[in-house]
């Protein structure tokens, strides 16, 4: 690390206007996309385990002596495709099949003998079991066994059949899973301490069938995501619905976060939404509340409901008619409020210039109560933001300088000008871009954006924010055997020390982006250095009692290397420092 070349002074203004830091800014959006769920929070180690995806073959599986059946979905367990093996084998080799010594695993296959006698062997190398089957009238047999793991990566799961049998599904799970989820990823989420969790995210909500998700996992129909190629690209454009509505609630309870749900304009109408909220919030004396109770769950008490998601992009008939989307929103919200009148609806609008007429048409025909107005904010436009990463990094240095956002200005000064005092904004999707893994450019972008939310909470009425998507897209990186919190995850945790403080203004060098909160006379400060050169920080009238810095080694989209440095006044180039400050007596 280079030595500081200058001392830069920060002057807090505790006599000027102050406002409370919004704790609701620390929410997350968990969408079933890419490697957020399969390959992320899901404990399931087999891809396409219900054999749904594929054209000429079964995606993800090498099959020999196999016939793929695609025209009799009702014969399967979950309205899917299946494979008939005749003295055949099917194998899947994957980096997610990573075993560890000291852990137990459960291997399963759901099969039906088609010849008089069948021998089925399944498992991984040196950990397999053979089952003898006979043809009978049962629809399927569940074959299952557990084994002790040994340290092994990139393993192969296989099913061998001697004779003829239909193979409907397979599964490989660590036995310590929590409602189908990995405990190490859950622990990483708990450490992030999110205020709320949104599910099933955004675009996936148009494909998620909540009733289907109440079934046991092996009976849930796979989701076909081929209409949105960006959404489920790492699972052959299908999802086996490992995490359903009940599992989501158990996750929220486990990590101490409020659950929030997205109702799709395409998947729900008023009656469906009424049944959904009855299942989630209704008493045991209601039809769907009784179903929930029979499954062993107390009321979920979900209070925040997102109505529609980016219908102006993907909403079928609603895409071209904001008024029609408003009418569907009216129908859904009013029906839900007959069950629970205390819910807060989040209405989905857009501020893109060419789509502003859509939002205006929406508001002209909206006549239901709502609690928040949705706002989606991606500074980049895709997984790499732009072809020249260096140019994007340079652009980042000059953004968020003037505390102004064009889209929120449209909301404030045009769309809601007559009722702005009553409007609350929920930035329910924000990140540099979707689909990006952890990197140092993402860290800086997230830091700038969180500062922007805090600085402008009063100006733009930003009361809630939901980071998209923490797992494998910015805060937590997961592979077959390991899970680690990335620099943006560290940032998210350290920023929470601003909670319960009052935001106050500071005068500082233009190279420093400063957020300061007052806590009973003491200050907590986060500072971003926009420059390459390190500098030493001095805060007028205060001494730095402790500090913690995320020091970036290489400011780029290609590097995620950083150092965590304690109790140092120097802030390095393109880095973020967090400081506790105490007033100097007599000053």
Coordinates of C-alpha atoms in Angstrom, one line a residue, residues 8-580:
X8 CA -7.8 16.0 3.9
X9 CA -10.1 17.5 6.4
X10 CA -13.8 16.7 6.9
X11 CA -15.9 19.3 8.7
X12 CA -19.2 18.0 10.2
X13 CA -22.1 20.4 10.4
X14 CA -24.2 19.4 13.4
X15 CA -26.1 22.6 13.5
X16 CA -27.7 22.2 10.1
X17 CA -30.7 20.1 9.2
X18 CA -30.7 16.5 10.3
X19 CA -32.9 13.6 9.5
X20 CA -33.2 10.0 10.7
X21 CA -31.3 7.3 8.8
X22 CA -33.7 4.9 7.2
X23 CA -33.2 1.4 8.6
X24 CA -35.4 0.0 5.8
X25 CA -32.5 0.6 3.3
X26 CA -31.0 -2.8 4.3
X27 CA -33.3 -5.2 2.6
X28 CA -32.5 -7.8 -0.1
X29 CA -34.3 -9.1 -3.1
X30 CA -33.8 -12.9 -3.5
X31 CA -34.8 -13.8 -7.0
X32 CA -34.6 -17.4 -8.4
X33 CA -32.2 -16.5 -11.2
X34 CA -28.9 -17.7 -12.5
X35 CA -26.8 -19.1 -9.5
X36 CA -28.7 -17.4 -6.8
X37 CA -30.7 -20.4 -5.8
X38 CA -29.4 -23.5 -7.6
X39 CA -25.7 -23.3 -7.1
X40 CA -26.3 -20.8 -4.3
X41 CA -28.7 -21.1 -1.4
X42 CA -30.2 -24.4 -2.5
X43 CA -28.6 -27.5 -0.9
X44 CA -29.5 -29.6 -4.0
X45 CA -26.4 -30.7 -5.8
X46 CA -27.9 -32.1 -9.0
X47 CA -28.9 -29.8 -11.9
X48 CA -32.0 -30.6 -14.0
X49 CA -32.7 -33.4 -11.5
X50 CA -36.3 -33.7 -12.7
X51 CA -35.0 -34.3 -16.3
X52 CA -37.2 -31.5 -17.7
X53 CA -34.7 -29.5 -19.8
X54 CA -33.3 -30.7 -23.1
X55 CA -34.2 -31.0 -26.7
X56 CA -32.5 -34.0 -28.2
X57 CA -31.0 -35.2 -24.9
X58 CA -31.3 -34.6 -21.2
X59 CA -29.4 -31.4 -20.4
X60 CA -26.7 -31.9 -17.8
X61 CA -26.8 -35.7 -18.0
X62 CA -24.8 -38.2 -20.1
X63 CA -27.1 -41.1 -20.9
X64 CA -26.5 -44.5 -22.5
X65 CA -29.2 -47.1 -23.2
X66 CA -31.8 -44.4 -22.7
X67 CA -35.0 -43.3 -24.2
X68 CA -36.3 -39.8 -23.3
X69 CA -40.1 -39.6 -22.8
X70 CA -41.5 -36.2 -23.4
X71 CA -45.1 -36.9 -24.4
X72 CA -46.5 -38.4 -21.2
X73 CA -45.8 -35.8 -18.4
X74 CA -48.7 -37.2 -16.3
X75 CA -46.7 -40.4 -15.9
X76 CA -44.0 -38.6 -14.1
X77 CA -44.1 -37.4 -10.5
X78 CA -44.3 -33.7 -11.4
X79 CA -45.6 -33.2 -14.9
X80 CA -42.1 -33.4 -16.3
X81 CA -40.1 -35.5 -18.8
X82 CA -38.4 -38.7 -17.7
X83 CA -36.0 -41.3 -19.0
X84 CA -36.3 -45.1 -19.6
X85 CA -33.1 -46.9 -19.1
X86 CA -32.7 -50.4 -20.6
X87 CA -29.4 -51.9 -19.4
X88 CA -28.4 -48.2 -19.3
X89 CA -26.7 -45.5 -17.4
X90 CA -27.1 -41.8 -16.7
X91 CA -24.4 -39.6 -15.2
X92 CA -23.9 -36.0 -14.1
X93 CA -20.4 -34.6 -13.3
X94 CA -20.5 -31.2 -11.7
X95 CA -18.4 -28.8 -9.6
X96 CA -21.4 -28.5 -7.3
X97 CA -21.0 -32.2 -6.4
X98 CA -18.4 -31.5 -3.8
X99 CA -18.3 -33.8 -0.8
X100 CA -16.6 -33.1 2.5
X101 CA -15.3 -35.4 5.3
X102 CA -17.4 -35.2 8.4
X103 CA -20.6 -34.5 6.5
X104 CA -23.4 -37.0 5.6
X105 CA -25.2 -37.0 2.3
X106 CA -28.4 -38.5 1.0
X107 CA -28.7 -40.0 -2.5
X108 CA -32.2 -40.6 -4.0
X109 CA -33.8 -41.7 -7.2
X110 CA -37.5 -42.1 -8.0
X111 CA -37.9 -45.1 -10.4
X112 CA -40.4 -47.7 -11.7
X113 CA -39.4 -51.2 -12.8
X114 CA -40.7 -51.9 -16.3
X115 CA -39.3 -55.4 -16.7
X116 CA -40.1 -58.3 -14.3
X117 CA -36.9 -57.8 -12.3
X118 CA -34.6 -54.8 -12.2
X119 CA -31.3 -53.9 -10.5
X120 CA -30.7 -50.2 -9.9
X121 CA -27.3 -48.9 -8.6
X122 CA -27.0 -45.2 -7.7
X123 CA -24.6 -42.8 -5.9
X124 CA -21.1 -41.4 -6.4
X125 CA -17.7 -43.1 -6.6
X126 CA -17.2 -45.4 -3.7
X127 CA -20.5 -44.4 -2.2
X128 CA -23.3 -46.3 -4.0
X129 CA -26.0 -48.7 -3.2
X130 CA -27.8 -51.4 -5.2
X131 CA -31.5 -52.0 -5.1
X132 CA -33.5 -55.0 -6.4
X133 CA -36.9 -54.1 -7.8
X134 CA -39.8 -56.1 -9.3
X135 CA -42.5 -54.8 -11.6
X136 CA -45.7 -53.9 -9.6
X137 CA -48.7 -51.6 -9.7
X138 CA -47.1 -48.7 -7.7
X139 CA -46.5 -45.6 -9.7
X140 CA -42.9 -45.3 -8.5
X141 CA -40.4 -46.4 -5.8
X142 CA -38.3 -44.0 -3.9
X143 CA -34.8 -45.4 -3.6
X144 CA -32.7 -43.7 -0.9
X145 CA -29.6 -44.1 1.3
X146 CA -27.1 -42.0 3.2
X147 CA -23.3 -42.1 3.3
X148 CA -20.4 -40.4 5.0
X149 CA -18.5 -38.0 2.8
X150 CA -14.8 -37.7 2.0
X151 CA -13.1 -34.7 0.7
X152 CA -13.7 -34.8 -3.1
X153 CA -14.5 -32.1 -5.7
X154 CA -16.1 -32.2 -9.1
X155 CA -17.7 -35.6 -8.4
X156 CA -20.0 -37.7 -10.6
X157 CA -23.5 -38.9 -9.6
X158 CA -24.8 -41.9 -11.6
X159 CA -27.7 -44.3 -11.9
X160 CA -27.1 -47.7 -13.5
X161 CA -30.0 -49.9 -14.5
X162 CA -29.8 -53.6 -15.3
X163 CA -33.1 -54.5 -16.9
X164 CA -35.6 -51.8 -17.8
X165 CA -36.8 -49.0 -15.6
X166 CA -38.3 -45.5 -15.8
X167 CA -36.2 -42.9 -14.0
X168 CA -38.3 -39.9 -13.0
X169 CA -36.0 -37.9 -10.7
X170 CA -32.8 -37.9 -8.7
X171 CA -31.5 -36.0 -5.7
X172 CA -28.2 -35.5 -3.8
X173 CA -28.3 -33.5 -0.6
X174 CA -26.3 -33.0 2.5
X175 CA -28.3 -34.4 5.4
X176 CA -28.0 -31.2 7.4
X177 CA -30.0 -29.1 5.0
X178 CA -32.5 -26.6 6.3
X179 CA -35.8 -26.7 4.4
X180 CA -33.8 -27.5 1.2
X181 CA -31.2 -24.8 1.8
X182 CA -27.5 -24.8 2.7
X183 CA -26.8 -23.9 6.2
X184 CA -23.5 -22.1 5.5
X185 CA -25.3 -19.8 3.0
X186 CA -28.1 -19.2 5.5
X187 CA -25.5 -18.2 8.1
X188 CA -23.9 -15.8 5.7
X189 CA -27.3 -14.2 5.0
X190 CA -27.9 -14.0 8.8
X191 CA -24.6 -12.1 9.2
X192 CA -25.7 -9.6 6.6
X193 CA -28.7 -8.9 8.9
X194 CA -31.2 -7.8 6.2
X195 CA -34.2 -6.0 7.4
X196 CA -36.5 -7.7 4.8
X197 CA -36.3 -10.3 2.1
X198 CA -38.3 -10.1 -1.1
X199 CA -39.4 -13.3 -2.8
X200 CA -39.8 -14.7 -5.5
X201 CA -37.9 -11.6 -6.6
X202 CA -38.8 -9.9 -9.8
X203 CA -39.0 -11.6 -13.2
X204 CA -39.3 -15.1 -11.7
X205 CA -42.6 -14.0 -10.1
X206 CA -44.2 -14.3 -13.5
X207 CA -43.4 -18.0 -13.5
X208 CA -43.7 -19.0 -9.8
X209 CA -46.9 -20.9 -8.9
X210 CA -47.4 -20.6 -5.1
X211 CA -49.9 -23.5 -4.9
X212 CA -47.4 -25.8 -6.7
X213 CA -44.7 -24.8 -4.3
X214 CA -46.7 -26.1 -1.3
X215 CA -46.3 -29.7 -2.5
X216 CA -43.3 -31.8 -1.4
X217 CA -40.3 -30.8 -3.5
X218 CA -40.3 -34.0 -5.6
X219 CA -43.9 -33.3 -6.8
X220 CA -43.5 -29.7 -7.8
X221 CA -43.7 -29.0 -11.5
X222 CA -40.5 -27.5 -12.9
X223 CA -40.6 -23.9 -14.1
X224 CA -39.9 -23.3 -17.8
X225 CA -37.9 -20.1 -18.0
X226 CA -37.0 -20.2 -21.7
X227 CA -39.0 -17.1 -22.5
X228 CA -36.5 -15.0 -20.5
X229 CA -33.1 -16.4 -21.5
X230 CA -31.2 -14.2 -18.9
X231 CA -33.2 -15.6 -16.0
X232 CA -32.3 -19.3 -15.5
X233 CA -29.4 -19.6 -17.8
X234 CA -27.3 -21.7 -15.4
X235 CA -29.9 -24.4 -15.0
X236 CA -30.8 -24.9 -18.7
X237 CA -33.6 -22.4 -18.4
X238 CA -35.6 -24.4 -15.9
X239 CA -36.0 -24.4 -12.2
X240 CA -37.1 -27.4 -10.1
X241 CA -38.7 -25.2 -7.4
X242 CA -36.5 -26.4 -4.5
X243 CA -37.5 -23.3 -2.5
X244 CA -41.3 -22.7 -2.2
X245 CA -43.4 -20.3 -0.2
X246 CA -43.1 -22.2 3.1
X247 CA -39.4 -22.6 2.8
X248 CA -39.0 -18.9 2.1
X249 CA -40.8 -18.1 5.3
X250 CA -38.7 -20.5 7.3
X251 CA -35.6 -18.7 5.8
X252 CA -36.8 -15.3 6.9
X253 CA -37.6 -16.6 10.4
X254 CA -34.2 -18.2 10.6
X255 CA -32.2 -15.0 9.7
X256 CA -34.6 -12.6 11.5
X257 CA -35.9 -10.7 8.4
X258 CA -39.3 -9.6 7.4
X259 CA -40.8 -11.6 4.5
X260 CA -42.1 -9.7 1.5
X261 CA -43.9 -11.3 -1.5
X262 CA -44.2 -10.3 -5.2
X263 CA -47.6 -11.0 -6.8
X264 CA -47.5 -11.3 -10.6
X265 CA -49.9 -9.5 -12.9
X266 CA -49.6 -12.6 -15.1
X267 CA -49.9 -15.3 -12.5
X268 CA -52.6 -13.8 -10.3
X269 CA -56.0 -12.2 -10.5
X270 CA -58.0 -11.0 -7.6
X271 CA -59.3 -14.4 -6.5
X272 CA -55.9 -16.0 -6.7
X273 CA -54.4 -13.2 -4.7
X274 CA -57.1 -13.4 -2.1
X275 CA -56.4 -17.2 -1.6
X276 CA -52.7 -16.5 -1.4
X277 CA -53.0 -13.9 1.4
X278 CA -55.5 -16.1 3.1
X279 CA -52.9 -18.9 3.1
X280 CA -50.2 -16.5 4.3
X281 CA -52.0 -14.4 6.8
X282 CA -55.4 -16.0 7.4
X283 CA -56.6 -17.7 10.5
X284 CA -57.0 -21.4 10.9
X285 CA -60.8 -20.9 10.4
X286 CA -60.3 -19.8 6.8
X287 CA -60.0 -22.3 3.9
X288 CA -56.4 -21.6 3.0
X289 CA -55.3 -20.7 6.5
X290 CA -56.5 -24.2 7.5
X291 CA -54.3 -25.7 4.8
X292 CA -51.3 -23.8 6.1
X293 CA -52.0 -24.9 9.6
X294 CA -52.4 -28.6 8.5
X295 CA -48.9 -28.3 6.9
X296 CA -47.6 -27.2 10.3
X297 CA -47.1 -23.4 9.9
X298 CA -48.4 -20.5 12.0
X299 CA -49.6 -17.4 10.1
X300 CA -46.8 -15.7 8.1
X301 CA -48.1 -12.2 8.6
X302 CA -46.6 -10.8 5.4
X303 CA -47.3 -7.1 5.4
X304 CA -45.5 -5.8 2.3
X305 CA -46.7 -7.1 -1.1
X306 CA -45.3 -6.0 -4.5
X307 CA -48.0 -5.9 -7.1
X308 CA -46.6 -6.8 -10.5
X309 CA -42.9 -6.7 -11.5
X310 CA -41.7 -4.7 -14.5
X311 CA -44.9 -5.3 -16.3
X312 CA -43.9 -2.4 -18.6
X313 CA -41.1 -4.8 -19.9
X314 CA -42.5 -8.3 -19.5
X315 CA -46.2 -8.0 -18.7
X316 CA -47.8 -9.5 -21.8
X317 CA -50.9 -7.4 -22.4
X318 CA -50.0 -5.1 -19.6
X319 CA -46.7 -4.2 -21.2
X320 CA -48.3 -1.8 -23.7
X321 CA -51.1 -0.5 -21.5
X322 CA -50.3 1.0 -18.1
X323 CA -54.0 1.6 -17.5
X324 CA -54.7 -2.1 -17.9
X325 CA -51.9 -2.9 -15.4
X326 CA -53.5 -0.4 -12.9
X327 CA -56.9 -2.1 -13.2
X328 CA -55.3 -5.5 -12.5
X329 CA -53.5 -3.9 -9.5
X330 CA -56.8 -2.5 -8.2
X331 CA -58.4 -5.9 -8.5
X332 CA -55.5 -7.7 -6.7
X333 CA -55.0 -5.2 -3.9
X334 CA -58.7 -4.8 -3.1
X335 CA -59.2 -8.5 -3.0
X336 CA -56.2 -9.0 -0.7
X337 CA -57.4 -6.3 1.7
X338 CA -60.7 -8.2 2.3
X339 CA -58.5 -10.7 4.1
X340 CA -55.9 -8.4 5.7
X341 CA -56.7 -4.6 5.5
X342 CA -53.3 -3.8 7.1
X343 CA -51.1 -4.8 4.2
X344 CA -48.9 -2.3 2.3
X345 CA -48.9 -2.6 -1.4
X346 CA -45.9 -1.6 -3.5
X347 CA -47.1 -0.4 -7.0
X348 CA -44.8 -1.0 -9.9
X349 CA -44.0 2.0 -12.0
X350 CA -41.2 3.1 -14.4
X351 CA -39.4 6.4 -15.0
X352 CA -37.6 5.6 -18.3
X353 CA -38.3 8.5 -20.7
X354 CA -39.9 6.4 -23.4
X355 CA -42.1 4.6 -20.8
X356 CA -43.2 7.6 -18.8
X357 CA -46.6 7.7 -20.6
X358 CA -47.1 4.1 -19.3
X359 CA -46.7 5.3 -15.7
X360 CA -49.0 8.2 -16.3
X361 CA -51.7 6.0 -17.7
X362 CA -51.2 3.7 -14.7
X363 CA -51.7 6.4 -12.1
X364 CA -54.8 7.8 -14.0
X365 CA -56.6 4.5 -13.5
X366 CA -55.2 3.5 -10.1
X367 CA -57.9 3.6 -7.3
X368 CA -56.6 1.3 -4.7
X369 CA -54.6 2.1 -1.5
X370 CA -50.8 1.7 -1.7
X371 CA -48.0 2.0 0.8
X372 CA -44.9 2.4 -1.5
X373 CA -44.0 3.3 -5.0
X374 CA -41.5 0.9 -6.6
X375 CA -38.2 2.1 -8.2
X376 CA -35.7 -0.1 -9.9
X377 CA -32.1 1.3 -10.1
X378 CA -29.3 -0.4 -12.1
X379 CA -26.4 1.9 -12.8
X380 CA -25.0 -0.7 -15.3
X381 CA -27.0 -2.4 -18.0
X382 CA -25.8 -6.1 -17.8
X383 CA -23.4 -8.5 -16.3
X384 CA -20.3 -6.6 -17.6
X385 CA -22.0 -3.2 -17.7
X386 CA -20.3 -2.2 -20.9
X387 CA -17.7 -3.8 -23.2
X388 CA -14.8 -1.6 -21.9
X389 CA -14.6 -2.2 -18.1
X390 CA -12.0 0.6 -17.8
X391 CA -14.4 3.1 -19.2
X392 CA -17.1 2.0 -16.8
X393 CA -14.7 2.4 -13.8
X394 CA -13.8 5.9 -15.0
X395 CA -17.5 6.7 -15.3
X396 CA -18.1 5.5 -11.8
X397 CA -15.7 8.0 -10.3
X398 CA -17.9 10.8 -11.6
X399 CA -21.3 9.5 -10.7
X400 CA -23.5 10.3 -7.7
X401 CA -21.7 13.6 -7.3
X402 CA -24.7 15.9 -7.3
X403 CA -27.3 14.0 -5.3
X404 CA -29.8 14.1 -8.2
X405 CA -31.5 11.3 -10.0
X406 CA -33.4 11.9 -13.2
X407 CA -36.0 9.1 -12.6
X408 CA -36.8 10.2 -9.1
X409 CA -37.1 13.8 -10.3
X410 CA -39.8 12.5 -12.7
X411 CA -41.6 10.9 -9.8
X412 CA -41.3 13.9 -7.6
X413 CA -42.0 16.8 -10.0
X414 CA -44.3 15.2 -12.5
X415 CA -46.0 11.9 -11.7
X416 CA -46.7 12.5 -8.0
X417 CA -46.3 16.3 -7.8
X418 CA -49.8 16.8 -6.4
X419 CA -49.4 14.2 -3.7
X420 CA -45.6 14.0 -3.2
X421 CA -45.8 14.6 0.6
X422 CA -47.6 11.3 1.0
X423 CA -45.4 9.2 -1.3
X424 CA -42.9 6.7 0.0
X425 CA -40.3 5.2 -2.4
X426 CA -39.1 1.6 -2.2
X427 CA -36.0 0.9 -4.4
X428 CA -36.9 -2.7 -4.5
X429 CA -34.2 -3.7 -7.0
X430 CA -30.8 -2.0 -7.0
X431 CA -27.3 -3.0 -7.9
X432 CA -24.7 -2.0 -10.4
X433 CA -26.2 -4.5 -12.7
X434 CA -27.8 -7.9 -12.6
X435 CA -25.8 -11.1 -13.1
X436 CA -22.5 -9.7 -11.9
X437 CA -20.3 -11.6 -9.5
X438 CA -18.2 -9.9 -6.8
X439 CA -15.6 -7.4 -7.9
X440 CA -14.0 -4.2 -6.7
X441 CA -15.9 -1.9 -9.2
X442 CA -19.1 -3.3 -7.9
X443 CA -18.0 -2.5 -4.3
X444 CA -17.5 1.1 -5.1
X445 CA -20.7 1.4 -7.0
X446 CA -22.6 -0.1 -4.1
X447 CA -20.9 2.2 -1.7
X448 CA -21.8 5.3 -3.7
X449 CA -25.4 4.1 -4.1
X450 CA -25.9 3.4 -0.4
X451 CA -24.6 6.9 0.4
X452 CA -27.0 8.3 -2.2
X453 CA -30.0 6.6 -0.6
X454 CA -29.0 7.9 2.9
X455 CA -28.2 11.5 1.7
X456 CA -31.5 11.7 -0.2
X457 CA -33.9 9.8 1.9
X458 CA -35.8 13.0 2.7
X459 CA -35.5 14.6 -0.7
X460 CA -36.8 11.6 -2.6
X461 CA -38.7 9.9 0.2
X462 CA -36.6 6.8 -0.1
X463 CA -37.8 4.7 2.8
X464 CA -37.0 1.2 1.7
X465 CA -34.4 -0.5 -0.5
X466 CA -33.8 -4.1 -1.6
X467 CA -30.3 -5.1 -2.9
X468 CA -30.5 -7.4 -6.0
X469 CA -29.3 -10.2 -5.5
X470 CA -26.9 -11.0 -2.6
X471 CA -26.0 -14.6 -3.5
X472 CA -23.5 -15.0 -6.3
X473 CA -24.3 -11.5 -7.6
X474 CA -22.5 -9.2 -5.3
X475 CA -22.4 -10.0 -1.6
X476 CA -21.9 -13.7 -1.0
X477 CA -20.0 -16.1 -3.3
X478 CA -20.9 -19.8 -3.2
X479 CA -19.4 -22.9 -4.8
X480 CA -19.8 -26.6 -4.3
X481 CA -18.2 -26.7 -0.9
X482 CA -17.5 -23.2 0.3
X483 CA -19.3 -19.9 1.0
X484 CA -17.7 -16.6 1.6
X485 CA -18.8 -13.0 2.2
X486 CA -17.5 -10.6 -0.5
X487 CA -16.4 -7.0 -0.2
X488 CA -19.9 -5.7 -0.9
X489 CA -21.2 -8.0 1.9
X490 CA -18.7 -6.5 4.3
X491 CA -19.8 -3.0 3.1
X492 CA -23.4 -3.9 3.7
X493 CA -22.7 -5.0 7.3
X494 CA -20.5 -2.0 8.1
X495 CA -23.0 0.5 6.7
X496 CA -25.5 -0.8 9.2
X497 CA -23.7 1.0 12.0
X498 CA -25.4 4.1 10.6
X499 CA -28.7 2.7 11.8
X500 CA -30.6 4.7 14.5
X501 CA -28.4 7.8 13.7
X502 CA -29.3 11.2 12.4
X503 CA -27.8 12.0 9.0
X504 CA -25.9 15.3 9.1
X505 CA -24.0 17.3 6.4
X506 CA -20.3 17.5 6.1
X507 CA -17.9 19.7 4.1
X508 CA -15.1 17.7 2.5
X509 CA -12.7 17.6 -0.4
X510 CA -14.4 16.7 -3.7
X511 CA -12.5 13.5 -3.8
X512 CA -14.2 12.2 -0.7
X513 CA -17.8 11.0 -0.6
X514 CA -18.9 11.2 3.0
X515 CA -21.9 9.9 4.9
X516 CA -22.1 11.0 8.6
X517 CA -24.6 10.0 11.2
X518 CA -24.8 11.3 14.8
X519 CA -25.4 8.9 17.7
X520 CA -25.9 10.7 21.0
X521 CA -23.1 13.1 20.4
X522 CA -20.7 10.6 18.8
X523 CA -20.3 10.2 15.0
X524 CA -20.2 7.3 12.7
X525 CA -18.7 8.1 9.3
X526 CA -18.2 6.2 6.0
X527 CA -15.9 7.7 3.5
X528 CA -15.3 6.7 -0.1
X529 CA -12.0 7.9 -1.8
X530 CA -12.8 8.7 -5.5
X531 CA -9.1 9.2 -6.2
X532 CA -6.3 6.7 -6.9
X533 CA -4.0 8.4 -4.4
X534 CA -4.3 7.6 -0.7
X535 CA -4.8 10.4 1.8
X536 CA -5.0 10.8 5.6
X537 CA -8.3 11.9 7.0
X538 CA -8.8 14.4 9.7
X539 CA -12.2 15.3 11.2
X540 CA -12.5 18.8 12.6
X541 CA -13.3 18.7 16.3
X542 CA -13.3 14.9 16.6
X543 CA -10.8 12.1 17.2
X544 CA -11.0 8.8 15.4
X545 CA -11.5 6.2 18.1
X546 CA -11.6 3.2 15.7
X547 CA -11.7 2.5 12.0
X548 CA -12.2 -0.3 9.6
X549 CA -11.3 -0.1 5.9
X550 CA -12.1 -2.1 2.8
X551 CA -8.9 -1.3 0.8
X552 CA -9.1 -2.2 -2.8
X553 CA -6.0 -3.6 -4.5
X554 CA -7.1 -3.2 -8.1
X555 CA -10.1 -1.0 -9.1
X556 CA -11.7 -3.1 -11.9
X557 CA -14.4 -5.5 -12.8
X558 CA -11.8 -8.2 -13.1
X559 CA -10.6 -8.2 -9.5
X560 CA -12.2 -8.8 -6.2
X561 CA -9.0 -8.7 -4.1
X562 CA -9.1 -6.3 -1.1
X563 CA -7.6 -5.9 2.3
X564 CA -9.4 -5.3 5.6
X565 CA -7.4 -2.8 7.6
X566 CA -8.2 -1.7 11.2
X567 CA -7.4 1.5 13.0
X568 CA -5.6 3.5 10.4
X569 CA -6.4 7.1 9.4
X570 CA -5.1 6.7 5.8
X571 CA -7.8 5.8 3.2
X572 CA -6.4 4.2 0.1
X573 CA -7.3 4.9 -3.5
X574 CA -10.8 3.7 -4.6
X575 CA -11.5 2.4 -1.1
X576 CA -14.0 2.8 1.7
X577 CA -13.3 3.5 5.4
X578 CA -15.7 3.4 8.3
X579 CA -14.8 5.5 11.4
X580 CA -16.1 5.9 14.9

